[in-house]
mmCIF file of C-alpha atoms in Angstrom:
data_model
loop_
_atom_site.group_PDB
_atom_site.id
_atom_site.type_symbol
_atom_site.label_atom_id
_atom_site.label_comp_id
_atom_site.label_asym_id
_atom_site.label_seq_id
_atom_site.Cartn_x
_atom_site.Cartn_y
_atom_site.Cartn_z
ATOM 1 C CA ALA H 1 0.000 0.000 0.000
ATOM 2 C CA ALA H 2 2.829 2.434 0.833
ATOM 3 C CA ILE H 3 4.444 1.759 -2.545
ATOM 4 C CA LYS H 4 1.245 2.523 -4.451
ATOM 5 C CA ALA H 5 0.801 5.749 -2.451
ATOM 6 C CA ASN H 6 4.438 6.781 -3.117
ATOM 7 C CA LYS H 7 5.156 6.927 0.619
ATOM 8 C CA ASP H 8 8.598 6.186 1.988
ATOM 9 C CA ILE H 9 9.059 2.693 3.371
ATOM 10 C CA ASN H 10 10.913 2.544 6.673
ATOM 11 C CA LEU H 11 11.108 -0.842 8.410
ATOM 12 C CA VAL H 12 13.420 -1.496 11.342
ATOM 13 C CA GLN H 13 13.792 -4.740 13.293
ATOM 14 C CA CYS H 14 10.939 -6.561 11.569
ATOM 15 C CA THR H 15 10.323 -10.072 10.327
ATOM 16 C CA ILE H 16 8.637 -10.327 6.945
ATOM 17 C CA ASN H 17 7.045 -13.766 6.641
ATOM 18 C CA GLY H 18 6.367 -15.326 3.263
ATOM 19 C CA ASP H 19 7.451 -14.365 -0.231
ATOM 20 C CA VAL H 20 7.866 -10.726 -1.334
ATOM 21 C CA PHE H 21 7.247 -10.105 -5.030
ATOM 22 C CA LEU H 22 7.684 -6.607 -6.501
ATOM 23 C CA ASP H 23 8.024 -7.750 -10.085
ATOM 24 C CA SER H 24 7.871 -5.053 -12.789
ATOM 25 C CA VAL H 25 6.892 -2.104 -10.573
ATOM 26 C CA THR H 26 8.200 1.450 -10.313
ATOM 27 C CA VAL H 27 8.872 2.612 -6.768
ATOM 28 C CA GLU H 28 9.019 6.403 -6.414
ATOM 29 C CA SER H 29 9.700 6.484 -2.664
ATOM 30 C CA ARG H 30 12.740 5.723 -0.517
ATOM 31 C CA VAL H 31 13.043 2.169 0.743
ATOM 32 C CA ILE H 32 14.808 1.858 4.104
ATOM 33 C CA ILE H 33 14.845 -1.622 5.634
ATOM 34 C CA ARG H 34 17.274 -2.208 8.500
ATOM 35 C CA ASP H 35 17.858 -5.157 10.812
ATOM 36 C CA THR H 36 14.950 -7.009 9.205
ATOM 37 C CA THR H 37 14.571 -10.679 8.279
ATOM 38 C CA PHE H 38 12.844 -11.918 5.115
ATOM 39 C CA THR H 39 11.756 -15.549 5.654
ATOM 40 C CA GLY H 40 10.562 -16.258 2.091
ATOM 41 C CA ASN H 41 11.796 -15.694 -1.438
ATOM 42 C CA VAL H 42 12.326 -12.076 -2.510
ATOM 43 C CA ASP H 43 11.861 -11.161 -6.185
ATOM 44 C CA TRP H 44 12.102 -7.532 -7.286
ATOM 45 C CA SER H 45 13.017 -8.341 -10.900
ATOM 46 C CA TYR H 46 12.338 -5.862 -13.717
ATOM 47 C CA SER H 47 11.466 -3.122 -11.212
ATOM 48 C CA THR H 48 12.743 0.456 -11.000
ATOM 49 C CA PHE H 49 13.589 2.211 -7.742
ATOM 50 C CA LYS H 50 13.741 5.996 -8.185
ATOM 51 C CA ARG H 51 15.222 6.846 -4.772
ATOM 52 C CA VAL H 52 17.747 5.383 -2.329
ATOM 53 C CA VAL H 53 17.288 1.724 -1.377
ATOM 54 C CA ARG H 54 18.809 0.713 1.992
ATOM 55 C CA LEU H 55 18.706 -2.934 3.005
ATOM 56 C CA GLU H 56 21.282 -2.650 5.774
ATOM 57 C CA ARG H 57 21.858 -5.682 7.976
ATOM 58 C CA ALA H 58 18.862 -7.341 6.344
ATOM 59 C CA VAL H 59 18.740 -11.142 6.458
ATOM 60 C CA PHE H 60 17.378 -12.992 3.432
ATOM 61 C CA GLU H 61 16.702 -16.606 4.421
ATOM 62 C CA LYS H 62 15.734 -17.836 0.940
ATOM 63 C CA GLU H 63 16.505 -16.969 -2.669
ATOM 64 C CA VAL H 64 16.756 -13.307 -3.709
ATOM 65 C CA THR H 65 16.219 -12.284 -7.336
ATOM 66 C CA PHE H 66 16.802 -8.763 -8.694
ATOM 67 C CA ILE H 67 17.186 -9.575 -12.409
ATOM 68 C CA LEU H 68 17.215 -6.402 -14.560
ATOM 69 C CA THR H 69 16.264 -4.236 -11.574
ATOM 70 C CA SER H 70 17.185 -0.531 -11.874
ATOM 71 C CA PHE H 71 18.297 1.615 -8.950
ATOM 72 C CA GLU H 72 18.404 5.296 -9.941
ATOM 73 C CA GLN H 73 20.127 6.322 -6.709
ATOM 74 C CA ASP H 74 22.236 4.419 -4.176
ATOM 75 C CA LEU H 75 21.788 0.719 -3.427
ATOM 76 C CA LEU H 76 23.065 0.102 0.103
ATOM 77 C CA LEU H 77 23.273 -3.454 1.447
ATOM 78 C CA GLU H 78 25.893 -3.001 4.151
ATOM 79 C CA GLY H 79 26.006 -5.948 6.537
ATOM 80 C CA ALA H 80 23.263 -7.861 4.721
ATOM 81 C CA ARG H 81 23.208 -11.663 4.831
ATOM 82 C CA PHE H 82 21.983 -13.796 1.934
ATOM 83 C CA GLU H 83 21.411 -17.387 3.072
ATOM 84 C CA GLY H 84 19.978 -18.556 -0.262
ATOM 85 C CA GLU H 85 21.190 -17.767 -3.761
ATOM 86 C CA ALA H 86 21.419 -14.054 -4.571
ATOM 87 C CA ASN H 87 20.807 -13.114 -8.196
ATOM 88 C CA PHE H 88 21.657 -9.526 -9.201
ATOM 89 C CA GLU H 89 22.038 -10.429 -12.877
ATOM 90 C CA ARG H 90 22.023 -7.381 -15.157
ATOM 91 C CA ILE H 91 20.969 -4.930 -12.428
ATOM 92 C CA ARG H 92 21.680 -1.269 -13.096
ATOM 93 C CA THR H 93 22.671 1.292 -10.477
ATOM 94 C CA GLU H 94 23.125 4.926 -11.461
ATOM 95 C CA SER H 95 25.079 6.021 -8.382
ATOM 96 C CA GLN H 96 26.805 3.543 -6.070
ATOM 97 C CA ALA H 97 26.267 -0.009 -4.890
ATOM 98 C CA ILE H 98 27.574 -0.796 -1.416
ATOM 99 C CA PHE H 99 27.858 -4.420 -0.261
ATOM 100 C CA LYS H 100 30.360 -3.778 2.557
ATOM 101 C CA ASP H 101 30.442 -6.564 5.187
ATOM 102 C CA THR H 102 27.788 -8.515 3.269
ATOM 103 C CA CYS H 103 27.704 -12.317 3.522
ATOM 104 C CA PHE H 104 26.651 -14.476 0.575
ATOM 105 C CA LYS H 105 26.192 -18.046 1.875
ATOM 106 C CA GLN H 106 25.439 -19.532 -1.557
ATOM 107 C CA LYS H 107 25.983 -18.469 -5.162
ATOM 108 C CA ALA H 108 26.017 -14.698 -5.787
ATOM 109 C CA THR H 109 25.447 -13.646 -9.400
ATOM 110 C CA PHE H 110 26.267 -10.172 -10.713
ATOM 111 C CA ASN H 111 26.563 -11.377 -14.314
ATOM 112 C CA GLY H 112 26.232 -8.417 -16.692
ATOM 113 C CA ALA H 113 25.491 -5.934 -13.877
ATOM 114 C CA GLN H 114 26.012 -2.215 -14.558
ATOM 115 C CA LEU H 115 27.089 -0.917 -11.154
ATOM 116 C CA GLY H 116 27.127 2.848 -11.713
ATOM 117 C CA ASN H 117 29.903 5.099 -10.486
ATOM 118 C CA SER H 118 31.246 2.747 -7.846
ATOM 119 C CA ALA H 119 30.686 -0.635 -6.272
ATOM 120 C CA PHE H 120 32.155 -1.684 -2.948
ATOM 121 C CA PHE H 121 32.299 -5.248 -1.667
ATOM 122 C CA ASN H 122 34.865 -4.477 1.027
ATOM 123 C CA SER H 123 35.023 -7.193 3.717
ATOM 124 C CA ALA H 124 32.248 -9.144 1.958
ATOM 125 C CA ASN H 125 32.199 -12.938 2.325
ATOM 126 C CA PHE H 126 31.370 -15.092 -0.679
ATOM 127 C CA GLU H 127 30.949 -18.632 0.652
ATOM 128 C CA GLY H 128 29.581 -20.028 -2.622
ATOM 129 C CA GLU H 129 30.389 -19.174 -6.213
ATOM 130 C CA ALA H 130 30.834 -15.452 -7.014
ATOM 131 C CA ASP H 131 29.888 -14.599 -10.618
ATOM 132 C CA PHE H 132 30.981 -11.163 -11.823
ATOM 133 C CA ILE H 133 31.215 -12.160 -15.498
ATOM 134 C CA GLY H 134 30.673 -9.110 -17.703
ATOM 135 C CA THR H 135 30.055 -6.782 -14.746
ATOM 136 C CA HIS H 136 30.742 -3.104 -15.499
ATOM 137 C CA VAL H 137 31.626 -0.353 -13.011
ATOM 138 C CA ARG H 138 32.232 3.184 -14.376
ATOM 139 C CA ASP H 139 34.629 4.582 -11.773
ATOM 140 C CA GLN H 140 35.952 2.264 -9.058
ATOM 141 C CA ALA H 141 35.344 -1.151 -7.583
ATOM 142 C CA GLY H 142 36.458 -2.170 -4.116
ATOM 143 C CA PHE H 143 36.975 -5.694 -2.836
ATOM 144 C CA ARG H 144 39.333 -4.826 0.023
ATOM 145 C CA GLY H 145 39.376 -7.623 2.566
ATOM 146 C CA ALA H 146 36.757 -9.637 0.646
ATOM 147 C CA ARG H 147 36.839 -13.412 1.066
ATOM 148 C CA PHE H 148 36.019 -15.759 -1.802
ATOM 149 C CA LYS H 149 35.636 -19.352 -0.563
ATOM 150 C CA GLY H 150 34.205 -20.773 -3.795
ATOM 151 C CA GLN H 151 34.945 -20.105 -7.438
ATOM 152 C CA ALA H 152 35.226 -16.401 -8.321
ATOM 153 C CA SER H 153 34.644 -15.445 -11.971
ATOM 154 C CA PHE H 154 35.525 -11.980 -13.302
ATOM 155 C CA SER H 155 35.819 -12.852 -17.005
ATOM 156 C CA GLY H 156 34.977 -9.850 -19.186
ATOM 157 C CA ALA H 157 34.384 -7.605 -16.156
ATOM 158 C CA GLN H 158 35.231 -3.914 -16.532
ATOM 159 C CA LEU H 159 35.903 -2.612 -13.045
ATOM 160 C CA GLY H 160 36.321 1.108 -13.776
ATOM 161 C CA VAL H 161 39.497 3.163 -13.639
ATOM 162 C CA ALA H 162 40.548 1.498 -10.377
ATOM 163 C CA ALA H 163 39.810 -1.846 -8.741
ATOM 164 C CA PHE H 164 41.066 -2.594 -5.257
ATOM 165 C CA PHE H 165 41.626 -6.153 -4.045
ATOM 166 C CA ASN H 166 43.958 -5.320 -1.127
ATOM 167 C CA SER H 167 43.891 -8.124 1.463
ATOM 168 C CA ALA H 168 41.251 -10.025 -0.560
ATOM 169 C CA ASN H 169 41.421 -13.782 0.011
ATOM 170 C CA PHE H 170 40.710 -16.242 -2.822
ATOM 171 C CA GLU H 171 40.357 -19.769 -1.409
ATOM 172 C CA GLY H 172 38.601 -21.293 -4.406
ATOM 173 C CA GLU H 173 39.281 -21.178 -8.116
ATOM 174 C CA ALA H 174 39.607 -17.681 -9.594
#
């Protein structure tokens, strides 16, 4: 209801039971979700978010799918935890994408993503496969202190004018 009324969404310390589908919608308002758990699948594919989206310290217990989702301002997922597969295939961010301290327990796909001016995965943990094939970042990409336990694929990725992998740890095939 808040989305249809173009009202800002602000959820803190909630549990969202069941699946959340926002397929092919345009969201004009800010989305701020902190310290919240999603118990079901989350699918926001083919949607457009016009303002900042904050999913800080959110826990996603099942699969997350953001295929071809557009974020016209910042996408902030600092400290988020993805327990199921996380699919960000071909997402587009116009500003910055922040995945600092984020944990991906299973496969994380950023195949073909257009991650705006900058994308930061500093101190992120990739416990399953990490797919950055064909990912494009305009300015800079940061993976400082990131940990890749499974296979990490960066084939064809264009990581801007600077990419930082200081103290990154690759335990699997890269």
